[in-house]
Amino acid sequence: MIQQSRIRVFYQVANEQIMLGEALSKKCGDIAAMWLKAPGEEFLSDDGFRISLYDDGGRRIADKAVSMGTADSILSTVD
């Protein structure tokens, strides 16, 4: 199984992504559980908050659109 090591939080506008922060497995515990509990949002456009799950090698495994509240809750776990 792939060891998930981080979740990065972005704000996306058009094709540009602004990284707001990341939650690391060393500080936040079970990143896979945090990813699964984060509710996804259905948007008509690609703009808005997104989270991406990365493995230990730095490869992006998955991403999804989230609400501002969900993005804030993930960022609040970061020191």
N, CA, C and O atoms as a Tinker XYZ file with bonds, in Angstrom:
   316  protein
     1  N      0.838000   -1.186000    0.000000    73     2
     2  CA     0.000000    0.000000    0.000000    64     1     3
     3  C      0.883000    1.250000    0.000000    63     2     4     5
     4  O      1.955000    1.270000    0.604000    81     3
     5  N      0.415000    2.277000   -0.682000    73     3     6
     6  CA     1.146000    3.531000   -0.745000    64     5     7
     7  C      0.954000    4.290000    0.562000    63     6     8     9
     8  O     -0.168000    4.412000    1.053000    81     7
     9  N      2.034000    4.792000    1.117000    73     7    10
    10  CA     1.966000    5.584000    2.340000    64     9    11
    11  C      1.655000    7.043000    1.985000    63    10    12    13
    12  O      2.482000    7.721000    1.375000    81    11
    13  N      0.492000    7.516000    2.357000    73    11    14
    14  CA     0.135000    8.904000    2.081000    64    13    15
    15  C      0.835000    9.802000    3.084000    63    14    16    17
    16  O      0.805000    9.537000    4.286000    81    15
    17  N      1.466000   10.862000    2.600000    73    15    18
    18  CA     2.265000   11.670000    3.497000    64    17    19
    19  C      1.785000   13.100000    3.664000    63    18    20    21
    20  O      2.156000   13.744000    4.645000    81    19
    21  N      0.972000   13.630000    2.747000    73    19    22
    22  CA     0.553000   15.022000    2.915000    64    21    23
    23  C     -0.706000   15.348000    2.133000    63    22    24    25
    24  O     -1.034000   14.714000    1.131000    81    23
    25  N     -1.395000   16.362000    2.635000    73    23    26
    26  CA    -2.520000   16.964000    1.926000    64    25    27
    27  C     -2.143000   18.419000    1.711000    63    26    28    29
    28  O     -1.800000   19.121000    2.662000    81    27
    29  N     -2.203000   18.870000    0.478000    73    27    30
    30  CA    -1.964000   20.279000    0.172000    64    29    31
    31  C     -3.294000   20.955000   -0.101000    63    30    32    33
    32  O     -4.167000   20.398000   -0.767000    81    31
    33  N     -3.436000   22.168000    0.424000    73    31    34
    34  CA    -4.651000   22.953000    0.249000    64    33    35
    35  C     -4.337000   24.086000   -0.718000    63    34    36    37
    36  O     -3.374000   24.830000   -0.532000    81    35
    37  N     -5.169000   24.207000   -1.761000    73    35    38
    38  CA    -4.987000   25.214000   -2.804000    64    37    39
    39  C     -6.240000   26.057000   -2.962000    63    38    40    41
    40  O     -7.344000   25.642000   -2.608000    81    39
    41  N     -6.040000   27.243000   -3.500000    73    39    42
    42  CA    -7.164000   28.015000   -4.045000    64    41    43
    43  C     -6.886000   28.121000   -5.529000    63    42    44    45
    44  O     -5.818000   28.583000   -5.930000    81    43
    45  N     -7.829000   27.702000   -6.341000    73    43    46
    46  CA    -7.642000   27.681000   -7.787000    64    45    47
    47  C     -8.482000   28.755000   -8.453000    63    46    48    49
    48  O     -9.676000   28.886000   -8.184000    81    47
    49  N     -7.840000   29.524000   -9.329000    73    47    50
    50  CA    -8.512000   30.520000  -10.160000    64    49    51
    51  C     -8.052000   30.271000  -11.581000    63    50    52    53
    52  O     -6.865000   30.390000  -11.888000    81    51
    53  N     -8.985000   29.926000  -12.444000    73    51    54
    54  CA    -8.687000   29.565000  -13.831000    64    53    55
    55  C     -7.667000   28.426000  -13.815000    63    54    56    57
    56  O     -7.937000   27.373000  -13.237000    81    55
    57  N     -6.504000   28.615000  -14.437000    73    55    58
    58  CA    -5.478000   27.566000  -14.469000    64    57    59
    59  C     -4.400000   27.757000  -13.419000    63    58    60    61
    60  O     -3.437000   26.992000  -13.379000    81    59
    61  N     -4.543000   28.760000  -12.570000    73    59    62
    62  CA    -3.544000   29.054000  -11.545000    64    61    63
    63  C     -3.961000   28.471000  -10.200000    63    62    64    65
    64  O     -5.129000   28.546000   -9.819000    81    63
    65  N     -3.006000   27.891000   -9.485000    73    63    66
    66  CA    -3.254000   27.378000   -8.139000    64    65    67
    67  C     -2.355000   28.102000   -7.154000    63    66    68    69
    68  O     -1.153000   28.241000   -7.380000    81    67
    69  N     -2.943000   28.560000   -6.069000    73    67    70
    70  CA    -2.201000   29.216000   -4.996000    64    69    71
    71  C     -2.216000   28.273000   -3.808000    63    70    72    73
    72  O     -3.280000   27.976000   -3.265000    81    71
    73  N     -1.033000   27.793000   -3.394000    73    71    74
    74  CA    -0.973000   26.868000   -2.270000    64    73    75
    75  C     -1.129000   27.645000   -0.971000    63    74    76    77
    76  O     -0.396000   28.599000   -0.710000    81    75
    77  N     -2.093000   27.225000   -0.161000    73    75    78
    78  CA    -2.374000   27.876000    1.114000    64    77    79
    79  C     -1.671000   27.202000    2.278000    63    78    80    81
    80  O     -1.431000   27.840000    3.302000    81    79
    81  N     -1.340000   25.934000    2.144000    73    79    82
    82  CA    -0.665000   25.203000    3.210000    64    81    83
    83  C     -0.748000   23.711000    2.976000    63    82    84    85
    84  O     -1.363000   23.251000    2.014000    81    83
    85  N     -0.122000   22.962000    3.866000    73    83    86
    86  CA    -0.175000   21.506000    3.753000    64    85    87
    87  C     -0.174000   20.866000    5.133000    63    86    88    89
    88  O      0.414000   21.385000    6.082000    81    87
    89  N     -0.844000   19.734000    5.215000    73    87    90
    90  CA    -0.888000   18.926000    6.427000    64    89    91
    91  C      0.009000   17.719000    6.199000    63    90    92    93
    92  O     -0.179000   16.980000    5.232000    81    91
    93  N      0.980000   17.514000    7.076000    73    91    94
    94  CA     1.927000   16.414000    6.942000    64    93    95
    95  C      1.580000   15.283000    7.895000    63    94    96    97
    96  O      1.052000   15.519000    8.982000    81    95
    97  N      1.877000   14.052000    7.486000    73    95    98
    98  CA     1.542000   12.894000    8.325000    64    97    99
    99  C      2.327000   12.888000    9.630000    63    98   100   101
   100  O      1.851000   12.335000   10.622000    81    99
   101  N      3.517000   13.486000    9.661000    73    99   102
   102  CA     4.309000   13.522000   10.899000    64   101   103
   103  C      3.617000   14.330000   11.983000    63   102   104   105
   104  O      3.717000   13.995000   13.163000    81   103
   105  N      2.913000   15.396000   11.594000    73   103   106
   106  CA     2.285000   16.294000   12.561000    64   105   107
   107  C      0.798000   16.012000   12.753000    63   106   108   109
   108  O      0.266000   16.240000   13.839000    81   107
   109  N      0.126000   15.524000   11.727000    73   107   110
   110  CA    -1.339000   15.433000   11.752000    64   109   111
   111  C     -1.876000   14.020000   11.905000    63   110   112   113
   112  O     -3.091000   13.838000   11.976000    81   111
   113  N     -1.015000   13.020000   11.957000    73   111   114
   114  CA    -1.492000   11.658000   12.146000    64   113   115
   115  C     -1.915000   11.004000   10.840000    63   114   116   117
   116  O     -1.172000   11.033000    9.859000    81   115
   117  N     -3.096000   10.420000   10.824000    73   115   118
   118  CA    -3.563000    9.628000    9.688000    64   117   119
   119  C     -4.098000   10.529000    8.577000    63   118   120   121
   120  O     -5.255000   10.948000    8.606000    81   119
   121  N     -3.253000   10.817000    7.610000    73   119   122
   122  CA    -3.617000   11.695000    6.500000    64   121   123
   123  C     -4.697000   11.056000    5.631000    63   122   124   125
   124  O     -5.582000   11.754000    5.136000    81   123
   125  N     -4.635000    9.734000    5.439000    73   123   126
   126  CA    -5.642000    9.052000    4.621000    64   125   127
   127  C     -7.031000    9.227000    5.230000    63   126   128   129
   128  O     -7.992000    9.480000    4.503000    81   127
   129  N     -7.151000    9.097000    6.552000    73   127   130
   130  CA    -8.451000    9.279000    7.215000    64   129   131
   131  C     -8.931000   10.722000    7.086000    63   130   132   133
   132  O    -10.118000   10.967000    6.872000    81   131
   133  N     -8.011000   11.674000    7.215000    73   131   134
   134  CA    -8.373000   13.084000    7.064000    64   133   135
   135  C     -8.893000   13.347000    5.652000    63   134   136   137
   136  O     -9.878000   14.064000    5.473000    81   135
   137  N     -8.232000   12.769000    4.656000    73   135   138
   138  CA    -8.643000   12.915000    3.258000    64   137   139
   139  C    -10.041000   12.335000    3.046000    63   138   140   141
   140  O    -10.894000   12.966000    2.421000    81   139
   141  N    -10.267000   11.138000    3.567000    73   139   142
   142  CA   -11.560000   10.478000    3.365000    64   141   143
   143  C    -12.696000   11.211000    4.068000    63   142   144   145
   144  O    -13.815000   11.237000    3.556000    81   143
   145  N    -12.432000   11.810000    5.233000    73   143   146
   146  CA   -13.476000   12.523000    5.975000    64   145   147
   147  C    -13.808000   13.879000    5.375000    63   146   148   149
   148  O    -14.882000   14.419000    5.640000    81   147
   149  N    -12.914000   14.440000    4.575000    73   147   150
   150  CA   -13.148000   15.770000    3.989000    64   149   151
   151  C    -14.242000   15.669000    2.925000    63   150   152   153
   152  O    -14.069000   14.978000    1.921000    81   151
   153  N    -15.370000   16.358000    3.144000    73   151   154
   154  CA   -16.463000   16.274000    2.171000    64   153   155
   155  C    -16.129000   17.037000    0.894000    63   154   156   157
   156  O    -15.643000   18.167000    0.942000    81   155
   157  N    -16.392000   16.415000   -0.235000    73   155   158
   158  CA   -16.172000   17.054000   -1.530000    64   157   159
   159  C    -17.335000   17.976000   -1.870000    63   158   160   161
   160  O    -18.444000   17.809000   -1.363000    81   159
   161  N    -17.072000   18.938000   -2.724000    73   159   162
   162  CA   -18.086000   19.896000   -3.163000    64   161   163
   163  C    -18.285000   19.758000   -4.663000    63   162   164   165
   164  O    -17.346000   19.469000   -5.405000    81   163
   165  N    -19.519000   19.967000   -5.098000    73   163   166
   166  CA   -19.824000   19.979000   -6.521000    64   165   167
   167  C    -19.882000   21.429000   -6.980000    63   166   168   169
   168  O    -20.726000   22.200000   -6.523000    81   167
   169  N    -18.979000   21.796000   -7.890000    73   167   170
   170  CA   -18.938000   23.160000   -8.404000    64   169   171
   171  C    -19.221000   23.145000   -9.902000    63   170   172   173
   172  O    -18.901000   22.182000  -10.599000    81   171
   173  N    -19.824000   24.224000  -10.382000    73   171   174
   174  CA   -20.054000   24.362000  -11.816000    64   173   175
   175  C    -18.789000   24.830000  -12.532000    63   174   176   177
   176  O    -18.649000   24.625000  -13.738000    81   175
   177  N    -17.874000   25.453000  -11.804000    73   175   178
   178  CA   -16.614000   25.905000  -12.397000    64   177   179
   179  C    -15.459000   25.224000  -11.680000    63   178   180   181
   180  O    -15.653000   24.551000  -10.668000    81   179
   181  N    -14.257000   25.405000  -12.213000    73   179   182
   182  CA   -13.063000   24.813000  -11.598000    64   181   183
   183  C    -12.435000   25.724000  -10.559000    63   182   184   185
   184  O    -11.445000   25.346000   -9.934000    81   183
   185  N    -12.987000   26.922000  -10.358000    73   183   186
   186  CA   -12.438000   27.865000   -9.385000    64   185   187
   187  C    -12.866000   27.479000   -7.970000    63   186   188   189
   188  O    -13.944000   26.918000   -7.771000    81   187
   189  N    -12.020000   27.783000   -6.997000    73   187   190
   190  CA   -12.369000   27.546000   -5.603000    64   189   191
   191  C    -11.298000   26.772000   -4.862000    63   190   192   193
   192  O    -10.182000   26.603000   -5.353000    81   191
   193  N    -11.648000   26.304000   -3.675000    73   191   194
   194  CA   -10.718000   25.586000   -2.811000    64   193   195
   195  C    -10.622000   24.132000   -3.239000    63   194   196   197
   196  O    -11.624000   23.500000   -3.572000    81   195
   197  N     -9.390000   23.607000   -3.225000    73   195   198
   198  CA    -9.148000   22.217000   -3.593000    64   197   199
   199  C     -8.113000   21.633000   -2.628000    63   198   200   201
   200  O     -7.263000   22.353000   -2.105000    81   199
   201  N     -8.198000   20.333000   -2.403000    73   199   202
   202  CA    -7.173000   19.636000   -1.637000    64   201   203
   203  C     -6.620000   18.514000   -2.502000    63   202   204   205
   204  O     -7.351000   17.873000   -3.259000    81   203
   205  N     -5.315000   18.287000   -2.376000    73   203   206
   206  CA    -4.641000   17.228000   -3.128000    64   205   207
   207  C     -3.907000   16.318000   -2.154000    63   206   208   209
   208  O     -3.252000   16.788000   -1.223000    81   207
   209  N     -4.020000   15.021000   -2.374000    73   207   210
   210  CA    -3.358000   14.009000   -1.557000    64   209   211
   211  C     -2.086000   13.562000   -2.271000    63   210   212   213
   212  O     -2.129000   13.192000   -3.444000    81   211
   213  N     -0.947000   13.595000   -1.562000    73   211   214
   214  CA     0.352000   13.233000   -2.126000    64   213   215
   215  C      0.946000   12.060000   -1.365000    63   214   216   217
   216  O      0.734000   11.921000   -0.160000    81   215
   217  N      1.697000   11.208000   -2.078000    73   215   218
   218  CA     2.378000   10.099000   -1.415000    64   217   219
   219  C      3.768000   10.543000   -0.959000    63   218   220   221
   220  O      4.145000   11.700000   -1.142000    81   219
   221  N      4.529000    9.617000   -0.363000    73   219   222
   222  CA     5.860000    9.926000    0.162000    64   221   223
   223  C      6.835000   10.377000   -0.924000    63   222   224   225
   224  O      7.765000   11.136000   -0.649000    81   223
   225  N      6.626000    9.915000   -2.146000    73   223   226
   226  CA     7.503000   10.279000   -3.249000    64   225   227
   227  C      7.154000   11.617000   -3.885000    63   226   228   229
   228  O      7.821000   12.038000   -4.830000    81   227
   229  N      6.125000   12.292000   -3.390000    73   227   230
   230  CA     5.736000   13.586000   -3.938000    64   229   231
   231  C      4.786000   13.508000   -5.112000    63   230   232   233
   232  O      4.516000   14.524000   -5.753000    81   231
   233  N      4.271000   12.323000   -5.410000    73   231   234
   234  CA     3.323000   12.173000   -6.511000    64   233   235
   235  C      1.911000   12.448000   -6.023000    63   234   236   237
   236  O      1.520000   12.005000   -4.942000    81   235
   237  N      1.145000   13.184000   -6.827000    73   235   238
   238  CA    -0.251000   13.460000   -6.473000    64   237   239
   239  C     -1.074000   12.214000   -6.745000    63   238   240   241
   240  O     -1.055000   11.667000   -7.848000    81   239
   241  N     -1.796000   11.774000   -5.723000    73   239   242
   242  CA    -2.620000   10.583000   -5.827000    64   241   243
   243  C     -4.036000   10.958000   -6.259000    63   242   244   245
   244  O     -4.619000   10.309000   -7.127000    81   243
   245  N     -4.582000   12.007000   -5.648000    73   243   246
   246  CA    -5.959000   12.409000   -5.943000    64   245   247
   247  C     -6.175000   13.851000   -5.509000    63   246   248   249
   248  O     -5.389000   14.404000   -4.740000    81   247
   249  N     -7.238000   14.449000   -6.006000    73   247   250
   250  CA    -7.620000   15.775000   -5.541000    64   249   251
   251  C     -9.123000   15.933000   -5.635000    63   250   252   253
   252  O     -9.793000   15.203000   -6.365000    81   251
   253  N     -9.649000   16.899000   -4.883000    73   251   254
   254  CA   -11.082000   17.167000   -4.924000    64   253   255
   255  C    -11.351000   18.600000   -4.490000    63   254   256   257
   256  O    -10.564000   19.219000   -3.774000    81   255
   257  N    -12.486000   19.099000   -4.947000    73   255   258
   258  CA   -12.935000   20.433000   -4.560000    64   257   259
   259  C    -13.570000   20.349000   -3.181000    63   258   260   261
   260  O    -14.280000   19.391000   -2.875000    81   259
   261  N    -13.312000   21.358000   -2.345000    73   259   262
   262  CA   -13.855000   21.401000   -0.991000    64   261   263
   263  C    -14.386000   22.799000   -0.697000    63   262   264   265
   264  O    -14.103000   23.750000   -1.426000    81   263
   265  N    -15.149000   22.908000    0.366000    73   263   266
   266  CA   -15.652000   24.216000    0.794000    64   265   267
   267  C    -14.553000   24.983000    1.535000    63   266   268   269
   268  O    -13.531000   24.413000    1.916000    81   267
   269  N    -14.780000   26.270000    1.728000    73   267   270
   270  CA   -13.828000   27.087000    2.468000    64   269   271
   271  C    -13.700000   26.573000    3.902000    63   270   272   273
   272  O    -12.600000   26.581000    4.454000    81   271
   273  N    -14.791000   26.130000    4.514000    73   271   274
   274  CA   -14.763000   25.601000    5.873000    64   273   275
   275  C    -13.909000   24.350000    5.991000    63   274   276   277
   276  O    -13.163000   24.195000    6.957000    81   275
   277  N    -14.014000   23.461000    5.016000    73   275   278
   278  CA   -13.200000   22.248000    5.021000    64   277   279
   279  C    -11.728000   22.591000    4.843000    63   278   280   281
   280  O    -10.871000   22.022000    5.519000    81   279
   281  N    -11.429000   23.520000    3.934000    73   279   282
   282  CA   -10.044000   23.957000    3.737000    64   281   283
   283  C     -9.498000   24.562000    5.033000    63   282   284   285
   284  O     -8.364000   24.279000    5.419000    81   283
   285  N    -10.298000   25.391000    5.705000    73   283   286
   286  CA    -9.877000   25.982000    6.969000    64   285   287
   287  C     -9.623000   24.929000    8.039000    63   286   288   289
   288  O     -8.658000   25.036000    8.796000    81   287
   289  N    -10.481000   23.911000    8.108000    73   287   290
   290  CA   -10.295000   22.888000    9.139000    64   289   291
   291  C     -9.020000   22.081000    8.907000    63   290   292   293
   292  O     -8.359000   21.696000    9.871000    81   291
   293  N     -8.663000   21.818000    7.655000    73   291   294
   294  CA    -7.416000   21.113000    7.365000    64   293   295
   295  C     -6.231000   22.013000    7.690000    63   294   296   297
   296  O     -5.254000   21.555000    8.282000    81   295
   297  N     -6.303000   23.273000    7.316000    73   295   298
   298  CA    -5.215000   24.200000    7.599000    64   297   299
   299  C     -5.051000   24.477000    9.091000    63   298   300   301
   300  O     -3.959000   24.835000    9.533000    81   299
   301  N     -6.107000   24.317000    9.863000    73   299   302
   302  CA    -6.002000   24.564000   11.307000    64   301   303
   303  C     -5.206000   23.462000   12.008000    63   302   304   305
   304  O     -4.762000   23.663000   13.138000    81   303
   305  N     -5.015000   22.304000   11.370000    73   303   306
   306  CA    -4.202000   21.244000   11.961000    64   305   307
   307  C     -2.725000   21.489000   11.761000    63   306   308   309
   308  O     -1.897000   20.820000   12.379000    81   307
   309  N     -2.376000   22.447000   10.897000    73   307   310
   310  CA    -0.977000   22.767000   10.600000    64   309   311
   311  C     -0.445000   23.713000   11.648000    63   310   312   313
   312  O     -1.116000   24.679000   12.012000    81   311
   313  N      0.771000   23.446000   12.146000    73   311   314
   314  CA     1.405000   24.321000   13.135000    64   313   315
   315  C      1.876000   25.601000   12.503000    63   314   316
   316  O      2.435000   26.458000   13.188000    81   315
